[in-house]
Coordinates of C-alpha atoms in Angstrom, one line a residue:
M1 CA 16.8 3.3 31.7
R2 CA 17.7 2.7 28.1
S3 CA 19.9 -0.2 27.2
L4 CA 23.4 0.4 25.9
L5 CA 22.4 -1.2 22.6
L6 CA 19.5 1.2 22.1
R7 CA 21.8 4.2 23.0
L8 CA 24.3 2.9 20.4
Y9 CA 21.4 2.6 17.8
G10 CA 20.5 6.2 18.6
A11 CA 24.1 7.4 18.1
F12 CA 24.2 5.6 14.8
T13 CA 21.0 7.1 13.5
T14 CA 22.1 10.5 14.6
L15 CA 25.4 10.2 12.7
A16 CA 23.5 8.9 9.7
Q17 CA 21.4 12.1 9.2
P18 CA 23.7 13.6 6.5
L19 CA 23.3 10.4 4.5
V20 CA 19.5 10.6 4.9
R21 CA 19.6 14.2 3.6
R22 CA 21.7 13.1 0.6
K23 CA 19.3 10.2 -0.1
L24 CA 16.3 12.6 0.0
R25 CA 18.0 15.0 -2.5
R26 CA 18.5 12.1 -4.9
R27 CA 15.0 10.8 -4.5
A28 CA 13.7 14.3 -5.2
E29 CA 15.3 14.3 -8.6
A30 CA 12.8 11.6 -9.7
E31 CA 10.0 12.6 -7.3
P32 CA 9.9 16.3 -6.4
G33 CA 7.7 15.6 -3.4
Y34 CA 10.7 14.4 -1.5
A35 CA 12.1 18.0 -1.6
H36 CA 9.0 19.3 0.3
A37 CA 9.4 20.4 3.9
V38 CA 12.6 18.3 4.4
E39 CA 13.3 19.8 7.8
E40 CA 10.2 18.2 9.2
R41 CA 12.0 14.9 8.9
F42 CA 14.5 16.1 11.4
G43 CA 12.0 17.5 13.9
H44 CA 11.8 21.1 12.7
Y45 CA 8.3 22.3 12.1
D46 CA 6.5 25.4 10.9
E47 CA 5.3 27.5 13.8
A48 CA 1.7 27.0 12.6
A49 CA 2.1 23.3 13.0
N50 CA 0.9 23.0 16.6
G51 CA -1.7 21.6 18.9
T52 CA -2.1 18.8 21.4
G53 CA -4.3 15.8 22.0
W54 CA -3.8 14.4 18.5
C55 CA -4.7 11.0 17.3
W56 CA -1.4 10.5 15.5
I57 CA -1.5 8.0 12.6
H58 CA 1.6 7.0 10.7
A59 CA 1.1 5.6 7.2
V60 CA 4.5 5.3 5.6
S61 CA 3.6 4.8 1.9
L62 CA 0.7 4.6 -0.6
G63 CA -0.8 1.3 0.6
E64 CA -0.7 2.2 4.2
A65 CA -2.2 5.7 3.5
R66 CA -5.1 4.0 1.8
A67 CA -5.6 1.7 4.8
A68 CA -5.3 4.7 7.1
G69 CA -8.0 6.4 5.2
I70 CA -10.4 3.6 5.9
L71 CA -9.6 3.7 9.6
I72 CA -9.9 7.5 9.8
E73 CA -13.3 7.4 8.2
E74 CA -14.5 4.9 10.8
L75 CA -12.9 6.9 13.6
R76 CA -14.7 10.0 12.5
R77 CA -18.0 8.1 12.3
Q78 CA -17.6 7.0 15.9
Y79 CA -16.0 10.3 17.2
P80 CA -16.6 13.1 14.7
D81 CA -14.3 15.7 16.3
I82 CA -11.2 13.5 16.6
P83 CA -8.1 15.6 15.6
I84 CA -5.9 13.7 13.2
L85 CA -2.1 14.2 13.0
L86 CA -1.0 12.2 9.9
T87 CA 2.7 11.3 9.2
N88 CA 4.1 9.7 6.1
G89 CA 7.5 8.5 4.8
T90 CA 7.2 8.6 1.0
A91 CA 6.1 11.2 -1.5
T92 CA 3.2 9.0 -2.8
G93 CA 2.1 8.3 0.8
R94 CA 2.0 12.0 1.6
E95 CA 0.1 12.8 -1.6
E96 CA -2.5 10.2 -0.8
G97 CA -2.6 11.2 2.8
A98 CA -3.3 14.8 2.0
K99 CA -6.7 13.7 0.6
L100 CA -7.7 12.4 4.0
L101 CA -7.4 15.7 5.9
K102 CA -10.2 17.9 7.2
P103 CA -10.0 21.4 8.7
G104 CA -8.2 21.1 12.0
D105 CA -6.1 18.0 10.9
L106 CA -2.4 18.2 10.3
Q107 CA 0.1 16.4 8.1
V108 CA 3.9 16.3 8.5
W109 CA 6.7 14.0 7.6
Q110 CA 7.6 11.1 9.9
P111 CA 10.6 12.1 11.9
W112 CA 13.9 10.3 11.3
D113 CA 14.4 7.7 14.0
A114 CA 17.1 9.4 16.0
P115 CA 16.7 10.7 19.5
E116 CA 16.6 14.5 18.8
P117 CA 14.1 14.5 15.9
V118 CA 11.8 12.1 17.7
A119 CA 12.0 14.1 20.9
R120 CA 11.2 17.3 19.0
F121 CA 8.3 15.6 17.2
L122 CA 6.7 14.4 20.5
D123 CA 7.4 17.7 22.3
R124 CA 5.7 19.7 19.6
F125 CA 2.6 17.6 19.1
R126 CA 2.1 15.6 22.3
P127 CA -0.2 13.0 20.8
R128 CA -2.9 11.4 22.9
I129 CA -2.3 8.1 21.1
G130 CA -0.1 6.9 18.2
V131 CA -1.1 4.5 15.5
L132 CA 1.4 2.8 13.3
M133 CA 0.0 1.2 10.2
E134 CA 0.9 -2.4 9.2
T135 CA 4.7 -2.8 9.6
E136 CA 6.3 0.5 10.6
V137 CA 7.9 -0.2 14.0
W138 CA 11.0 2.0 14.8
P139 CA 13.1 1.4 18.0
E140 CA 13.7 5.0 19.0
M141 CA 10.1 6.1 18.5
T142 CA 8.7 3.1 20.4
A143 CA 11.1 3.7 23.3
A144 CA 10.4 7.4 23.4
C145 CA 6.6 6.9 23.4
A146 CA 6.9 4.3 26.2
E147 CA 9.0 6.7 28.3
R148 CA 6.5 9.5 27.9
G149 CA 3.5 7.3 28.6
I150 CA 2.1 7.8 25.1
P151 CA 0.3 4.6 24.0
L152 CA 1.6 3.5 20.6
V153 CA -0.3 0.7 18.8
L154 CA 0.2 -1.2 15.6
A155 CA -3.0 -1.5 13.5
N156 CA -3.7 -3.7 10.5
A157 CA -0.5 -5.4 11.5
R158 CA 1.2 -8.0 9.3
L159 CA 4.6 -9.7 9.4
N160 CA 5.7 -12.3 6.9
E161 CA 8.3 -15.0 7.4
N162 CA 11.0 -13.0 5.7
S163 CA 10.4 -10.0 7.8
L164 CA 10.3 -12.2 11.0
A165 CA 13.7 -13.7 10.1
G166 CA 15.1 -10.2 9.6
A167 CA 13.7 -9.0 12.9
E168 CA 15.1 -12.1 14.7
R169 CA 18.6 -11.3 13.3
L170 CA 18.2 -7.9 15.0
A171 CA 16.4 -9.2 18.0
W172 CA 18.2 -6.8 20.4
L173 CA 16.4 -3.9 18.6
A174 CA 13.2 -5.6 17.4
R175 CA 12.1 -7.3 20.6
P176 CA 12.2 -4.2 22.8
A177 CA 10.4 -2.2 20.1
Y178 CA 7.6 -4.7 19.6
S179 CA 7.2 -5.3 23.4
S180 CA 6.9 -1.5 24.0
L181 CA 3.8 -1.3 21.9
A182 CA 0.6 -0.8 23.9
A183 CA -1.4 -3.1 21.6
V184 CA -1.2 -4.9 18.3
W185 CA -4.1 -5.8 16.1
A186 CA -3.1 -8.4 13.5
Q187 CA -4.6 -9.1 10.1
T188 CA -4.4 -12.9 10.4
E189 CA -3.7 -15.6 12.9
A190 CA -0.4 -16.4 11.2
D191 CA 0.6 -12.7 11.5
S192 CA -0.4 -12.8 15.2
H193 CA 1.8 -15.8 15.9
R194 CA 4.8 -14.2 14.3
L195 CA 4.2 -10.9 16.1
V196 CA 3.8 -12.7 19.5
S197 CA 7.1 -14.4 18.9
L198 CA 8.8 -11.0 18.9
G199 CA 7.2 -10.0 22.1
A200 CA 4.2 -8.0 20.7
K201 CA 1.1 -7.7 22.8
V202 CA -1.4 -8.9 20.2
A203 CA -4.8 -7.8 21.5
G204 CA -6.9 -9.1 18.6
V205 CA -7.0 -10.6 15.1
F206 CA -9.2 -8.0 13.4
G207 CA -8.7 -8.8 9.7
N208 CA -7.5 -6.5 6.9
L209 CA -8.8 -2.9 6.9
K210 CA -8.6 -2.9 3.1
F211 CA -11.6 -5.2 2.9
D212 CA -13.6 -2.2 4.2
A213 CA -12.7 0.0 1.3
T214 CA -15.5 1.0 -1.0
P215 CA -14.4 1.4 -4.7
D216 CA -15.0 4.8 -6.2
A217 CA -18.5 4.6 -7.6
R218 CA -17.9 7.3 -10.2
Q219 CA -14.9 5.5 -11.5
L220 CA -16.8 2.3 -11.8
A221 CA -19.6 4.0 -13.6
T222 CA -17.1 5.6 -16.0
A223 CA -15.5 2.2 -16.6
A224 CA -18.8 0.6 -17.3
K225 CA -19.6 3.2 -20.0
L226 CA -16.2 2.9 -21.6
R227 CA -16.3 -0.9 -21.4
A228 CA -19.5 -1.0 -23.3
Q229 CA -17.8 0.8 -26.2
L230 CA -14.6 -1.3 -26.3
P231 CA -14.3 -3.8 -29.2
R232 CA -12.0 -6.1 -27.2
P233 CA -11.8 -7.5 -23.6
V234 CA -9.2 -5.8 -21.4
V235 CA -6.5 -7.6 -19.3
V236 CA -4.7 -5.3 -16.8
F237 CA -1.3 -6.0 -15.3
A238 CA -2.0 -4.2 -12.0
S239 CA 0.7 -2.7 -9.8
S240 CA 3.5 -4.2 -11.9
R241 CA 7.1 -4.0 -10.6
D242 CA 10.5 -3.6 -12.2
G243 CA 11.3 -6.7 -14.3
E244 CA 7.7 -7.9 -14.6
E245 CA 6.7 -5.7 -17.5
Q246 CA 9.5 -7.1 -19.5
Q247 CA 8.3 -10.6 -18.7
L248 CA 4.8 -9.7 -20.1
L249 CA 6.2 -8.1 -23.2
D250 CA 8.4 -11.1 -23.9
V251 CA 5.5 -13.5 -23.6
L252 CA 3.3 -11.3 -25.9
K253 CA 6.1 -11.2 -28.5
R254 CA 6.7 -14.9 -28.2
F255 CA 3.0 -15.5 -28.8
G256 CA 3.1 -13.4 -31.9
A257 CA 1.6 -10.1 -30.7
L258 CA 3.8 -8.1 -33.1
A259 CA 3.4 -10.4 -36.1
P260 CA 0.7 -10.3 -38.7
V261 CA -2.4 -12.1 -37.5
P262 CA -2.9 -15.4 -39.3
P263 CA -6.3 -16.4 -40.4
A264 CA -8.3 -18.9 -38.3
Q265 CA -7.6 -22.5 -39.1
D266 CA -10.4 -25.0 -38.8
A267 CA -12.3 -22.6 -36.7
I268 CA -9.6 -22.7 -34.0
Q269 CA -7.9 -19.4 -33.6
S270 CA -4.1 -19.3 -33.3
I271 CA -2.5 -18.0 -30.1
A272 CA -1.4 -14.8 -32.0
K273 CA -5.0 -14.1 -33.0
R274 CA -6.2 -14.7 -29.4
V275 CA -3.5 -12.3 -28.1
H276 CA -4.5 -9.7 -30.6
D277 CA -8.1 -10.0 -29.6
V278 CA -7.3 -8.7 -26.1
Q279 CA -6.4 -5.1 -25.1
W280 CA -3.4 -5.4 -22.8
M281 CA -2.9 -2.7 -20.1
I282 CA 0.0 -2.1 -17.7
V283 CA -0.4 -0.1 -14.5
P284 CA 3.0 0.3 -12.8
R285 CA 3.1 0.2 -9.0
H286 CA 5.4 3.2 -8.6
P287 CA 4.6 6.5 -10.4
Q288 CA 8.3 7.4 -10.8
R289 CA 8.5 4.5 -13.2
F290 CA 5.7 5.6 -15.6
D291 CA 8.1 7.2 -18.1
E292 CA 10.5 4.2 -17.8
V293 CA 7.7 1.7 -18.5
A294 CA 6.4 3.7 -21.5
A295 CA 9.9 3.7 -23.0
L296 CA 10.3 0.0 -22.3
V297 CA 7.0 -0.8 -24.1
E298 CA 8.1 1.2 -27.1
S299 CA 11.6 -0.2 -27.2
N300 CA 10.0 -3.7 -27.4
G301 CA 8.2 -2.6 -30.6
F302 CA 4.7 -2.0 -29.2
A303 CA 2.6 1.1 -29.6
V304 CA 1.6 2.7 -26.3
A305 CA -1.2 4.9 -25.3
R306 CA -0.9 6.7 -22.0
R307 CA -3.8 7.5 -19.8
S308 CA -2.3 10.9 -18.8
A309 CA -2.0 11.9 -22.5
A310 CA -5.0 10.3 -24.1
G311 CA -7.6 10.6 -21.4
A312 CA -10.1 8.1 -22.9
P313 CA -8.6 4.9 -24.4
T314 CA -7.2 5.2 -27.9
E315 CA -6.0 2.6 -30.3
A316 CA -2.7 1.1 -29.2
E317 CA -1.3 -2.3 -28.6
I318 CA -0.5 -1.5 -24.9
W319 CA -2.3 0.9 -22.7
L320 CA -0.4 2.5 -19.9
G321 CA -2.2 3.4 -16.7
D322 CA 0.0 6.3 -15.6
S323 CA -2.3 8.0 -13.1
L324 CA -2.7 7.8 -9.4
G325 CA -6.0 7.0 -7.6
E326 CA -7.7 5.4 -10.5
M327 CA -7.4 1.7 -9.8
A328 CA -11.1 1.3 -9.6
L329 CA -11.4 2.6 -13.1
Y330 CA -8.7 0.2 -14.4
Y331 CA -10.3 -2.8 -12.6
G332 CA -13.7 -1.7 -13.8
L333 CA -12.4 -1.8 -17.4
A334 CA -10.7 -5.1 -17.0
D335 CA -12.0 -8.6 -17.6
A336 CA -9.1 -10.0 -15.6
A337 CA -6.1 -8.7 -13.7
L338 CA -2.6 -10.0 -13.5
L339 CA -1.3 -9.4 -10.0
G340 CA 1.9 -7.3 -9.9
G341 CA 4.7 -8.2 -7.5
S342 CA 3.8 -11.9 -7.8
F343 CA 5.9 -12.8 -10.9
E344 CA 9.1 -11.7 -9.3
P345 CA 10.0 -12.8 -5.7
L346 CA 8.5 -9.7 -4.2
G347 CA 5.5 -11.0 -2.3
G348 CA 2.7 -9.7 -4.4
Q349 CA 0.4 -6.7 -4.0
N350 CA -3.0 -6.2 -2.5
L351 CA -5.7 -8.1 -4.4
I352 CA -8.6 -6.9 -2.3
E353 CA -9.3 -3.8 -4.3
A354 CA -9.6 -5.9 -7.5
A355 CA -12.0 -8.2 -5.7
A356 CA -14.1 -5.3 -4.5
C357 CA -14.4 -4.2 -8.1
G358 CA -15.5 -7.6 -9.2
C359 CA -12.3 -8.2 -11.2
P360 CA -10.9 -11.8 -11.3
V361 CA -7.2 -12.0 -10.4
I362 CA -4.5 -14.2 -11.9
M363 CA -1.5 -14.3 -9.6
G364 CA 2.0 -15.7 -9.9
P365 CA 3.9 -17.8 -7.3
S366 CA 5.0 -15.0 -5.0
T367 CA 2.3 -13.7 -2.6
F368 CA 4.0 -13.9 0.8
N369 CA 3.1 -10.3 1.7
F370 CA -0.6 -11.1 1.4
A371 CA -0.5 -14.9 1.9
E372 CA -3.8 -15.3 3.7
A373 CA -5.8 -12.9 1.5
A374 CA -4.4 -14.8 -1.6
E375 CA -5.3 -18.2 -0.2
L376 CA -8.8 -17.0 0.8
S377 CA -9.3 -15.6 -2.6
L378 CA -8.3 -18.8 -4.3
A379 CA -10.6 -20.8 -2.0
A380 CA -13.5 -18.5 -2.8
G381 CA -13.0 -18.9 -6.5
A382 CA -12.1 -15.3 -7.0
S383 CA -8.6 -15.8 -8.3
L384 CA -6.2 -18.3 -10.0
R385 CA -2.6 -19.1 -9.3
V386 CA -0.1 -19.8 -12.1
A387 CA 3.6 -20.8 -12.2
D388 CA 4.8 -17.9 -14.4
M389 CA 4.0 -15.1 -16.8
E390 CA 3.4 -17.4 -19.8
H391 CA 0.8 -19.4 -17.9
A392 CA -0.7 -16.1 -16.7
V393 CA -1.2 -14.8 -20.2
T394 CA -2.7 -18.2 -21.3
A395 CA -5.0 -18.3 -18.3
A396 CA -6.2 -14.7 -19.0
L397 CA -6.9 -15.6 -22.7
K398 CA -8.9 -18.7 -21.6
L399 CA -10.8 -16.6 -19.0
V400 CA -11.9 -13.8 -21.4
E401 CA -13.0 -16.4 -24.0
K402 CA -15.4 -18.0 -21.5
P403 CA -17.8 -15.2 -20.3
E404 CA -19.7 -17.6 -18.0
R405 CA -16.6 -18.5 -16.1
R406 CA -15.4 -14.9 -16.0
E407 CA -18.7 -13.8 -14.6
A408 CA -18.7 -16.6 -12.0
M409 CA -15.3 -15.5 -10.8
A410 CA -16.4 -11.8 -10.8
Q411 CA -19.3 -12.7 -8.5
A412 CA -17.1 -14.8 -6.3
A413 CA -14.7 -11.9 -6.0
L414 CA -17.5 -9.5 -4.9
A415 CA -18.6 -12.1 -2.3
F416 CA -15.1 -12.7 -1.1
A417 CA -14.6 -8.9 -0.5
S418 CA -18.0 -8.5 1.2
T419 CA -17.7 -11.4 3.7
N420 CA -14.3 -10.3 5.0
R421 CA -15.3 -6.7 6.1
G422 CA -15.5 -5.4 9.6
A423 CA -11.8 -4.7 10.5
A424 CA -12.3 -0.9 10.5
E425 CA -15.1 -0.9 13.1
R426 CA -13.2 -3.3 15.4
T427 CA -10.0 -1.4 15.1
A428 CA -11.5 2.1 15.7
T429 CA -13.5 0.8 18.7
A430 CA -10.3 -0.7 20.3
L431 CA -8.2 2.4 19.5
L432 CA -10.7 4.9 21.0
A433 CA -10.9 2.8 24.2
I434 CA -7.2 3.0 24.7
A435 CA -7.2 6.8 23.9
E436 CA -9.9 7.3 26.5
Q437 CA -7.8 5.6 29.1
A438 CA -4.6 7.6 28.2
S439 CA -3.6 10.3 30.5
P440 CA -3.3 13.8 28.9
A441 CA 0.3 14.8 28.2
P442 CA 1.9 17.4 30.4
E443 CA 0.6 21.0 29.7
E444 CA -2.2 19.6 27.6
R445 CA -5.5 21.3 27.7
P446 CA -8.3 18.9 28.9
E447 CA -10.0 17.1 26.0
P448 CA -13.6 16.0 25.8
H449 CA -14.2 12.3 26.7
L450 CA -14.2 10.0 23.7
D451 CA -17.6 8.4 24.3

């Protein structure tokens, strides 16, 4: 029987549905994808969206969708006919997730975490097993799956100290939700300890799925050709966040990037000359900010060349990487990358993709979302940590001026990425074992054994 507190939570989320609809309408003004199939979020589906026995995978946003893609590829390697039901919560996550589908798979929105939408979702699709990626644990969904005997697992699981503190403040919701999960596979030992403290059944520390990603070989080949033609080294500010771009522009202006370049003095170049000798590139984390960042760059007096408009690089003080799915190209072009999300107290972004492309990373002080990966990268010599943006720009300049050191860090990055692989195989094997043991849902047609 459900607790009174969980029933109160369900009543609250039910009453909140008009607010959710209003929020979706507002988000759709900037990102039209949020206007697509809105009724799916409330458990109403097209008649063609049907089937049973799904391996349901929920990947809320872009990063989780990319991790899900790695897991799905391994699941298909081990069990080629596995039917995938993919849910997402954001427009970028859904767009990325659509690339993962094959004939027979299905993609719908994650249902809002209220009793009726969740019940309609589970009644319609009757998944054999549910897989939540990384952090997405919702009280109503976990309770409903437990009541129906649907094993729900948390894969590539991570939980930082801030999130743990938030969950402990809402322990009456968080603890039952985490304890209802059939299994949790953590990225790191530290994640495991935090998850266990919330009652999660941690069945293994498997590492980070993103280490198993293979950079797009065509993008890397294109980058190598372009790079050979470029007159200057490239430094990319990868996955930058609101407020961070202004930090970079302020430092570049302070270093004289907009002033006439003075001649070399005593064979020692001025800082302005060194800044001018680098091609700076910004790749915002969120696509809805592409226009905003372009306007910001221009308002600070810099000429900007946009990837979407120019295609191949053109002469400009700042390049803007305003495209999705081309990070391998950007990292392949770059001699070094500044890590977005680490220069504001945001916890950083994933640096594994940069490492897999052989791109050294310079990170700021805030990396709590990827703490172990950041520390392992530092220990491997694949990255540097600095105190602020000014030190980051200085470090990047020093790095591109020393090709031997840059190449050593690039090789260390490749080795760091390679030695931490294997999470995908471990996760897929454990997942399929649980799916094999799961009882078919009522009225479900018998499925072949997952052997």
